[in-house]
Amino acid sequence: MVDATSNRRIRLGMVGGGQGAFIGAVHRIAARLDNEYELCAGALSSDPERAIASAKDLGLAADRSYGSYAEMASSESAREDGIEAVAIVTPNHTHFAIAKAFLEAGIHVICDKPMTVTVEEAESLQEAARNAGRILAVTYNYTGYPMVRQARAMIERGDLGVIRVVQVQYAQDWLSEPIESDGQKQAAWRTDPARSGAGGCIGDIGTHAYHLACFVTGLEVEALCADLSAFVDGRRLDDNAHLLLRFSSGARGMLWASQVAVGNENNLQLKVYGDKGGLAWRQEQPNELTFTSLGEVPRRITRGSPAVVDAAVRATRIPAGHPEGYLEAFATIYREVAAAIRAARDGKAPAANVLYPTAEDGKAGVAFVEAAVRSSAAGCVWVEF
Amino acid sequence: MVDATSNRRIRLGMVGGGQGAFIGAVHRIAARLDNEYELCAGALSSDPERAIASAKDLGLAADRSYGSYAEMASSESAREDGIEAVAIVTPNHTHFAIAKAFLEAGIHVICDKPMTVTVEEAESLQEAARNAGRILAVTYNYTGYPMVRQARAMIERGDLGVIRVVQVQYAQDWLSEPIESDGQKQAAWRTDPARSGAGGCIGDIGTHAYHLACFVTGLEVEALCADLSAFVDGRRLDDNAHLLLRFSSGARGMLWASQVAVGNENNLQLKVYGDKGGLAWRQEQPNELTFTSLGEVPRRITRGSPAVVDAAVRATRIPAGHPEGYLEAFATIYREVAAAIRAARDGKAPAANVLYPTAEDGKAGVAFVEAAVRSSAAGCVWVEF
Amino acid sequence: MVDATSNRRIRLGMVGGGQGAFIGAVHRIAARLDNEYELCAGALSSDPERAIASAKDLGLAADRSYGSYAEMASSESAREDGIEAVAIVTPNHTHFAIAKAFLEAGIHVICDKPMTVTVEEAESLQEAARNAGRILAVTYNYTGYPMVRQARAMIERGDLGVIRVVQVQYAQDWLSEPIESDGQKQAAWRTDPARSGAGGCIGDIGTHAYHLACFVTGLEVEALCADLSAFVDGRRLDDNAHLLLRFSSGARGMLWASQVAVGNENNLQLKVYGDKGGLAWRQEQPNELTFTSLGEVPRRITRGSPAVVDAAVRATRIPAGHPEGYLEAFATIYREVAAAIRAARDGKAPAANVLYPTAEDGKAGVAFVEAAVRSSAAGCVWVEF
Amino acid sequence: MVDATSNRRIRLGMVGGGQGAFIGAVHRIAARLDNEYELCAGALSSDPERAIASAKDLGLAADRSYGSYAEMASSESAREDGIEAVAIVTPNHTHFAIAKAFLEAGIHVICDKPMTVTVEEAESLQEAARNAGRILAVTYNYTGYPMVRQARAMIERGDLGVIRVVQVQYAQDWLSEPIESDGQKQAAWRTDPARSGAGGCIGDIGTHAYHLACFVTGLEVEALCADLSAFVDGRRLDDNAHLLLRFSSGARGMLWASQVAVGNENNLQLKVYGDKGGLAWRQEQPNELTFTSLGEVPRRITRGSPAVVDAAVRATRIPAGHPEGYLEAFATIYREVAAAIRAARDGKAPAANVLYPTAEDGKAGVAFVEAAVRSSAAGCVWVEF
């Protein structure tokens, strides 16, 4: 259970997330939940009127509601009480320029995923962060779930032995019809190559699945074979992705991401099998993890189980049986970024158990999308990674 | 999705909830989540040193960290910027005096359940609230879940027809052993008649089950027959409760509450059957509701289902498939109390769709415990209610 | 896996179970499944034409298709190759006379439940069986499931410690409307006191729940308090039963049986909690058992688990993961009666691990219904048992 | 509910399935369950002593217990009362010669899967069956489940619209360790190329998954890309198979088969998504099917649901809520072969709703294994099919 001292709250700004946006509000709740941040400034919309109205809704001071991110970066960096970190919650193609501006202004960045649209941009941002000595975090939020932390720790300490097989899926159904043609805003930019980049479903949710699999297993993908499809008439980006994965350790995997799987809301699942055990986790039922040790019966591990490790306890706020969800997991990422920012204030590296996704993870996600698109375009052939 | 304007945030105080407490931190997160409250003052512990340290942790101003609730009530009511509401998160037996002091000081009260230890006290508090024109809310938090709201709305509009049978259970296992003897603080006061009142398990969790059943069905219990047991050696209050219920409408029900049901973490469940349909809901899987219309196949309704009604949508922050949990449901109660406080600022009653548990609900819960204890003590006979 | 030698197959007759009947066909499959019986004779219907047609369907020899059970009992007992056992699958009120006739003719009896309509009849049958030295088995078929055997064995060896709480339910919905008025044959006799006896739902399925709870826990009920309701207009017998149970060991329980619980097909469930562990089993998912040892995480035990005991293995035919169901469990009862009949051929008692429900169990079931009806009629008061 | 007239029972022989075998006993129960067959002859083991002892156990006449299948084929075909059909339950590599012998002797064949080891053999058998005018059925038993029939019928009538995505998996864990080295008989022949053919896991269970997907969707695979692995040290055949599938209709799919997925007993699952709906089915919970129509909430269809179609009802014996399992599904295949044999007696084709897997299905399964092995050996490239 965490309540940060409020006089140590981190001053936060936000780019994007104005009225009508989805993920911006999620970031704000996540920032607020553990009392680690104070929202002080924003460039909340590219539409000036909406930006002002949104800032008013959120109680921002009028002089800290900006018409552009560039103005915000320069003004805030000049203030004594300027923001220490910024949350970027705009469409994918804009992440790069915005993040760069804030890093160069000496402000820590918390960026929604995918971090950039190209690997080149990702590397450029990494360099900018390094040069500025600032944190660049990417909100692969699903790794904030306590049972995901538990799974990772169990694999790390050898409970599953040598990993053989990794099965990961992320299935949704909200793009089963061409709703982008009907003006649905979330669908419109996600299916537009100019705003989303070359990956559709693979970039929007496939990257989450990829990151989750790597985070939990600690393995690296060395080659993939991807079959991307756009099933809905007129759709310009993939809405279904089928991938075979080869890990450098010799493990094999499958990744399925779909936004046309009718009956699936947000069905992210991971199954990992090693020579000593297997485990399974589902995002829609995040408070439990099924683990089977070879030769024993399956066990249901929950946030409060006797079997739970420190890494999971640290990501938990309330007793088992009292379900935590998506916002709590998202808040855990924010809390860990806060810990890293505090360490940075003191010129230190964060503790080893601070596990928020970094620029390195962000770049890997972009590289994954690029490789998948390349493989599929070449006729679904194997691509080194 | 709600972000209240922060310049309209409600100034909140807290009694109890210092270092080491459980439910106080829950109330604080709930108050923070939707940005409706600002914590400004506290009498966080009866132990002065812990009170000061806790206040510091929370970033309270030194002059607003009080040594006693009485001092806090009088000082805050005298301040221009004094708290408008107080959250009471102390053991049961102290609720009455604290709530009374704040109501009489003109401060709204959000009280943990059970509201008081006796019905007499409950009525006295109701009167105090009425006289002061202040809100007295009780945190029967489980009714804040979107799917509980959905269930209530479906029954209200007749989807189940005339209700016949109500099955409710609340099973835990954390008191399966005499941990109160080992200094476990949460267990110690809950099993102590002096601090908990005459009900153990029936008061601690049975009242939640009772409130949930009444909230969802809109029915009233007119008689009950209770068999309370204390299975653990030396335990002074019941740790298992078996009840038969008769509703004034003619419906029949069963209520089981237990804290010795090994393998259950926080297993609150409700099933309701009418002549046109049936439904089932489980707190540990709160994002879904199973509904069967007579003669049709069972359907799984989630927070984002096409079938979802306004009452559920209002209690939801994120899309279906992104699980919400206990803290979000708790926060919904806080948000609705905020709406009522704002209406009260303007001298108005809150909107009809604001459904937080009131003093009336608080009193009913206490009356329920009293009746159950009386029935069981008399040999498990029927008691009018 | 069992294949009995067919030259040792037991010659079986059947009373009832003609065309259009449900449970008769179930008994025949159960008898056939393990190749332990050969159906040789029948008085398959009280309607002579249907009896003949049904016998023809089943390939019975014309001279062994009887117009009445009495004729069948006397003729078969006179034949060298006469039936050794008879299955009685007629409505409840006829069981007594039929069973008596066959026992007196020296033929073993396998009787559907409830064994009789009154305790007096049950005792008379017990005596008849004793005098004749013949087996009288009652098909409380749910105890034939491997995981039910597993549960019983685990409790017997102490895995749950001292039992504290027993929760059992049997919920169906097929009588939610007055289908007995529409000529539905199964409903008509089950809701008719003249054919069913004084219990409706409590007799039809409540007895299964009661037997299951006693079978698994090894406990005896010493008192009960029953609230029986007939919710459907014009129904003459109860269609919902709520009971509190007190076991002679000091354990407490609840039993709910309903045939108006919309959305439930055949939802028989048992949960048992002791001071060292808890377990749960559901008939609709019969191949698994959830067990939690105090202080450990819940485990899922299946028919093929490392944790499975002999008593479960003996009741299993195929590997775990290959689901077995209702017919297999029913067949296990038949198989165990066969073992007892073979032992009887040799003048021996069956092995201790032969667990089919006996006349004693049959009588207990009838006594349970009588007590429940008496309790409810007296205003839902406690009745010694 | 089916009880065949016993005087019309089909005379059945068996090759393989002696003492200690697994699948032979399953075939016998399946043949017995609906009373359609009478076991009259056998060549139950290649070990003469075991063959005799096994025949005695099963009550076969001494003169119909044969030392070799060849002798059995010729002797039985010469008898007036000779067997009409034979069940072949020997290791894969022997199926071809045995099936051929019986077909040429004019005896119908029910062959365990895979039908043969090579496509060439499969075609030769097809021809033999055609020439003899005899039935050649292959026991892809999983298609006998009522809810699989329901799924197929729903797709056929358009409930899912145009199929886009097919996800199928079959996960087991019993080969997680090199138990073939320890003399485990089932493992020994399944991991031996000489007896199993070129496919290990892909042949043993992958073919079931493949057949299920094609049976339910009515689609044909036109190309596949397979990554087969042998994770266990020293294993000579694959124990894990990852495949991408392209259907001729344009649909895409994934198939995963594994025998090293710790925690999975017999986890066969199918998910199908079209432009109007999606469905999911799991073999370990075979009595239900989840179906979502686009824009509606998920529904749980069971064997007795109002939504159930004739094709499912025909494959069901008892009411919903009374679970049926693996043996019942297997028996349904046997029942349908019986219907075809009876039609053949009368020189007719079976009714259109008789859906047992034919020689064509058998050949397709063998071709699938060959293609997968070829793809994987060539570096996991796409192979036309």
mmCIF file of C-alpha atoms in Angstrom, chain B residues 84-258:
data_model
loop_
_atom_site.group_PDB
_atom_site.id
_atom_site.type_symbol
_atom_site.label_atom_id
_atom_site.label_comp_id
_atom_site.label_asym_id
_atom_site.label_seq_id
_atom_site.Cartn_x
_atom_site.Cartn_y
_atom_site.Cartn_z
ATOM 1 C CA GLU B 84 -16.277 19.789 4.158
ATOM 2 C CA ALA B 85 -16.374 16.043 4.727
ATOM 3 C CA VAL B 86 -14.707 13.488 6.938
ATOM 4 C CA ALA B 87 -13.964 9.808 6.347
ATOM 5 C CA ILE B 88 -14.249 7.662 9.486
ATOM 6 C CA VAL B 89 -12.162 4.498 9.271
ATOM 7 C CA THR B 90 -11.815 3.450 12.903
ATOM 8 C CA PRO B 91 -13.039 0.259 14.633
ATOM 9 C CA ASN B 92 -16.807 -0.143 14.767
ATOM 10 C CA HIS B 93 -17.494 0.836 18.353
ATOM 11 C CA THR B 94 -16.062 4.323 17.863
ATOM 12 C CA HIS B 95 -18.054 5.245 14.743
ATOM 13 C CA PHE B 96 -21.008 6.623 16.636
ATOM 14 C CA ALA B 97 -19.278 9.266 18.750
ATOM 15 C CA ILE B 98 -17.007 10.403 15.942
ATOM 16 C CA ALA B 99 -19.731 10.664 13.339
ATOM 17 C CA LYS B 100 -21.943 12.541 15.756
ATOM 18 C CA ALA B 101 -19.196 15.077 16.542
ATOM 19 C CA PHE B 102 -18.582 15.877 12.887
ATOM 20 C CA LEU B 103 -22.234 16.035 11.916
ATOM 21 C CA GLU B 104 -22.850 18.437 14.779
ATOM 22 C CA ALA B 105 -19.913 20.485 13.548
ATOM 23 C CA GLY B 106 -21.659 20.761 10.185
ATOM 24 C CA ILE B 107 -19.310 18.381 8.379
ATOM 25 C CA HIS B 108 -20.504 15.649 6.021
ATOM 26 C CA VAL B 109 -19.623 12.132 7.117
ATOM 27 C CA ILE B 110 -18.449 9.116 5.121
ATOM 28 C CA CYS B 111 -18.400 6.262 7.604
ATOM 29 C CA ASP B 112 -17.055 2.758 7.216
ATOM 30 C CA LYS B 113 -19.534 -0.023 7.898
ATOM 31 C CA PRO B 114 -21.194 -1.088 10.134
ATOM 32 C CA MET B 115 -22.312 2.455 10.819
ATOM 33 C CA THR B 116 -22.776 1.861 14.546
ATOM 34 C CA VAL B 117 -22.939 -0.973 17.028
ATOM 35 C CA THR B 118 -26.610 -0.613 18.000
ATOM 36 C CA VAL B 119 -29.761 0.405 16.196
ATOM 37 C CA GLU B 120 -30.322 3.046 18.844
ATOM 38 C CA GLU B 121 -27.022 4.683 17.962
ATOM 39 C CA ALA B 122 -27.856 4.405 14.287
ATOM 40 C CA GLU B 123 -31.129 6.243 14.796
ATOM 41 C CA SER B 124 -29.420 8.865 16.841
ATOM 42 C CA LEU B 125 -26.919 9.457 14.031
ATOM 43 C CA GLN B 126 -29.681 9.659 11.463
ATOM 44 C CA GLU B 127 -31.318 12.322 13.540
ATOM 45 C CA ALA B 128 -28.050 14.213 13.938
ATOM 46 C CA ALA B 129 -27.559 14.205 10.174
ATOM 47 C CA ARG B 130 -31.108 15.359 9.577
ATOM 48 C CA ASN B 131 -30.785 18.160 12.113
ATOM 49 C CA ALA B 132 -27.491 19.323 10.687
ATOM 50 C CA GLY B 133 -28.638 19.005 7.096
ATOM 51 C CA ARG B 134 -25.527 17.001 6.389
ATOM 52 C CA ILE B 135 -24.839 13.830 4.438
ATOM 53 C CA LEU B 136 -24.157 10.618 6.296
ATOM 54 C CA ALA B 137 -22.892 7.950 3.913
ATOM 55 C CA VAL B 138 -21.816 4.391 4.748
ATOM 56 C CA THR B 139 -19.277 2.583 2.588
ATOM 57 C CA TYR B 140 -21.071 -0.564 1.558
ATOM 58 C CA ASN B 141 -18.599 -0.428 -1.255
ATOM 59 C CA TYR B 142 -19.608 -3.559 -3.156
ATOM 60 C CA THR B 143 -22.647 -1.819 -4.557
ATOM 61 C CA GLY B 144 -20.297 0.456 -6.454
ATOM 62 C CA TYR B 145 -19.438 -2.241 -9.001
ATOM 63 C CA PRO B 146 -20.833 -1.531 -12.474
ATOM 64 C CA MET B 147 -22.267 -5.007 -12.872
ATOM 65 C CA VAL B 148 -24.042 -4.699 -9.521
ATOM 66 C CA ARG B 149 -25.626 -1.523 -10.822
ATOM 67 C CA GLN B 150 -26.516 -3.406 -14.000
ATOM 68 C CA ALA B 151 -28.158 -6.197 -12.022
ATOM 69 C CA ARG B 152 -30.187 -3.750 -9.978
ATOM 70 C CA ALA B 153 -31.364 -1.873 -13.063
ATOM 71 C CA MET B 154 -32.341 -5.089 -14.842
ATOM 72 C CA ILE B 155 -34.411 -6.245 -11.903
ATOM 73 C CA GLU B 156 -35.964 -2.816 -11.504
ATOM 74 C CA ARG B 157 -37.112 -2.793 -15.105
ATOM 75 C CA GLY B 158 -38.539 -6.288 -14.813
ATOM 76 C CA ASP B 159 -36.046 -8.476 -16.686
ATOM 77 C CA LEU B 160 -36.335 -11.135 -13.994
ATOM 78 C CA GLY B 161 -40.062 -10.769 -13.382
ATOM 79 C CA VAL B 162 -41.270 -11.414 -9.855
ATOM 80 C CA ILE B 163 -38.340 -12.422 -7.673
ATOM 81 C CA ARG B 164 -38.676 -15.832 -6.067
ATOM 82 C CA VAL B 165 -35.286 -16.808 -4.671
ATOM 83 C CA VAL B 166 -32.239 -14.854 -3.475
ATOM 84 C CA GLN B 167 -28.995 -16.690 -2.694
ATOM 85 C CA VAL B 168 -26.161 -14.637 -1.280
ATOM 86 C CA GLN B 169 -22.865 -15.688 0.233
ATOM 87 C CA TYR B 170 -19.719 -14.028 1.503
ATOM 88 C CA ALA B 171 -16.983 -16.529 2.213
ATOM 89 C CA GLN B 172 -13.474 -15.847 3.464
ATOM 90 C CA ASP B 173 -10.906 -18.001 5.195
ATOM 91 C CA TRP B 174 -8.550 -15.656 6.943
ATOM 92 C CA LEU B 175 -9.960 -16.434 10.411
ATOM 93 C CA SER B 176 -9.704 -20.212 10.061
ATOM 94 C CA GLU B 177 -7.210 -20.206 12.891
ATOM 95 C CA PRO B 178 -7.161 -18.198 16.152
ATOM 96 C CA ILE B 179 -4.878 -15.519 14.754
ATOM 97 C CA GLU B 180 -6.440 -12.958 17.107
ATOM 98 C CA SER B 181 -4.372 -14.625 19.837
ATOM 99 C CA ASP B 182 -1.179 -14.003 17.916
ATOM 100 C CA GLY B 183 -1.600 -10.248 17.882
ATOM 101 C CA GLN B 184 -2.925 -9.950 14.331
ATOM 102 C CA LYS B 185 -4.392 -6.460 14.660
ATOM 103 C CA GLN B 186 -7.172 -6.767 12.075
ATOM 104 C CA ALA B 187 -8.320 -10.024 13.640
ATOM 105 C CA ALA B 188 -8.025 -8.789 17.212
ATOM 106 C CA TRP B 189 -10.599 -6.023 17.047
ATOM 107 C CA ARG B 190 -12.923 -7.878 14.721
ATOM 108 C CA THR B 191 -13.276 -10.773 17.160
ATOM 109 C CA ASP B 192 -13.609 -8.579 20.228
ATOM 110 C CA PRO B 193 -17.212 -7.841 21.257
ATOM 111 C CA ALA B 194 -16.109 -4.628 22.924
ATOM 112 C CA ARG B 195 -14.834 -3.187 19.686
ATOM 113 C CA SER B 196 -16.916 -4.996 17.045
ATOM 114 C CA GLY B 197 -20.294 -5.212 18.712
ATOM 115 C CA ALA B 198 -22.359 -8.383 19.101
ATOM 116 C CA GLY B 199 -21.721 -9.646 15.579
ATOM 117 C CA GLY B 200 -18.446 -11.107 14.361
ATOM 118 C CA CYS B 201 -18.504 -12.470 10.858
ATOM 119 C CA ILE B 202 -22.175 -11.507 10.526
ATOM 120 C CA GLY B 203 -21.279 -7.868 11.223
ATOM 121 C CA ASP B 204 -18.011 -7.726 9.360
ATOM 122 C CA ILE B 205 -19.074 -9.315 6.086
ATOM 123 C CA GLY B 206 -22.610 -10.632 6.558
ATOM 124 C CA THR B 207 -23.868 -7.047 6.456
ATOM 125 C CA HIS B 208 -22.204 -6.534 3.074
ATOM 126 C CA ALA B 209 -24.008 -9.590 1.736
ATOM 127 C CA TYR B 210 -27.287 -8.419 3.218
ATOM 128 C CA HIS B 211 -26.926 -4.918 1.820
ATOM 129 C CA LEU B 212 -25.952 -6.243 -1.604
ATOM 130 C CA ALA B 213 -28.990 -8.530 -1.781
ATOM 131 C CA CYS B 214 -31.370 -5.724 -0.806
ATOM 132 C CA PHE B 215 -29.683 -3.165 -3.065
ATOM 133 C CA VAL B 216 -29.875 -5.370 -6.131
ATOM 134 C CA THR B 217 -33.329 -6.832 -5.635
ATOM 135 C CA GLY B 218 -35.037 -3.816 -4.104
ATOM 136 C CA LEU B 219 -36.660 -6.227 -1.640
ATOM 137 C CA GLU B 220 -36.920 -6.024 2.131
ATOM 138 C CA VAL B 221 -36.275 -8.842 4.564
ATOM 139 C CA GLU B 222 -39.195 -9.279 6.959
ATOM 140 C CA ALA B 223 -37.965 -12.260 8.953
ATOM 141 C CA LEU B 224 -34.846 -14.295 9.401
ATOM 142 C CA CYS B 225 -33.648 -17.436 11.103
ATOM 143 C CA ALA B 226 -29.927 -17.412 11.947
ATOM 144 C CA ASP B 227 -27.525 -20.086 13.058
ATOM 145 C CA LEU B 228 -24.291 -18.367 14.128
ATOM 146 C CA SER B 229 -21.263 -20.422 15.048
ATOM 147 C CA ALA B 230 -17.831 -19.765 16.466
ATOM 148 C CA PHE B 231 -15.835 -22.704 15.189
ATOM 149 C CA VAL B 232 -12.397 -21.611 16.299
ATOM 150 C CA ASP B 233 -11.547 -22.477 19.878
ATOM 151 C CA GLY B 234 -11.765 -19.526 22.198
ATOM 152 C CA ARG B 235 -13.322 -17.203 19.680
ATOM 153 C CA ARG B 236 -15.833 -14.871 21.291
ATOM 154 C CA LEU B 237 -17.815 -13.872 18.211
ATOM 155 C CA ASP B 238 -19.312 -15.853 15.347
ATOM 156 C CA ASP B 239 -17.031 -16.832 12.491
ATOM 157 C CA ASN B 240 -19.729 -18.526 10.409
ATOM 158 C CA ALA B 241 -23.345 -17.522 9.853
ATOM 159 C CA HIS B 242 -26.131 -19.489 8.187
ATOM 160 C CA LEU B 243 -29.407 -17.635 7.619
ATOM 161 C CA LEU B 244 -32.781 -18.276 6.061
ATOM 162 C CA LEU B 245 -34.480 -15.116 4.836
ATOM 163 C CA ARG B 246 -38.088 -14.225 4.131
ATOM 164 C CA PHE B 247 -38.725 -11.139 2.103
ATOM 165 C CA SER B 248 -41.905 -9.121 2.491
ATOM 166 C CA SER B 249 -42.715 -9.746 -1.170
ATOM 167 C CA GLY B 250 -42.929 -13.474 -0.526
ATOM 168 C CA ALA B 251 -39.490 -14.227 -1.939
ATOM 169 C CA ARG B 252 -37.241 -16.579 0.001
ATOM 170 C CA GLY B 253 -33.524 -16.460 0.492
ATOM 171 C CA MET B 254 -30.390 -17.847 2.029
ATOM 172 C CA LEU B 255 -27.379 -15.984 3.315
ATOM 173 C CA TRP B 256 -24.100 -17.605 4.189
ATOM 174 C CA ALA B 257 -21.196 -15.668 5.630
ATOM 175 C CA SER B 258 -18.037 -17.350 6.785
#
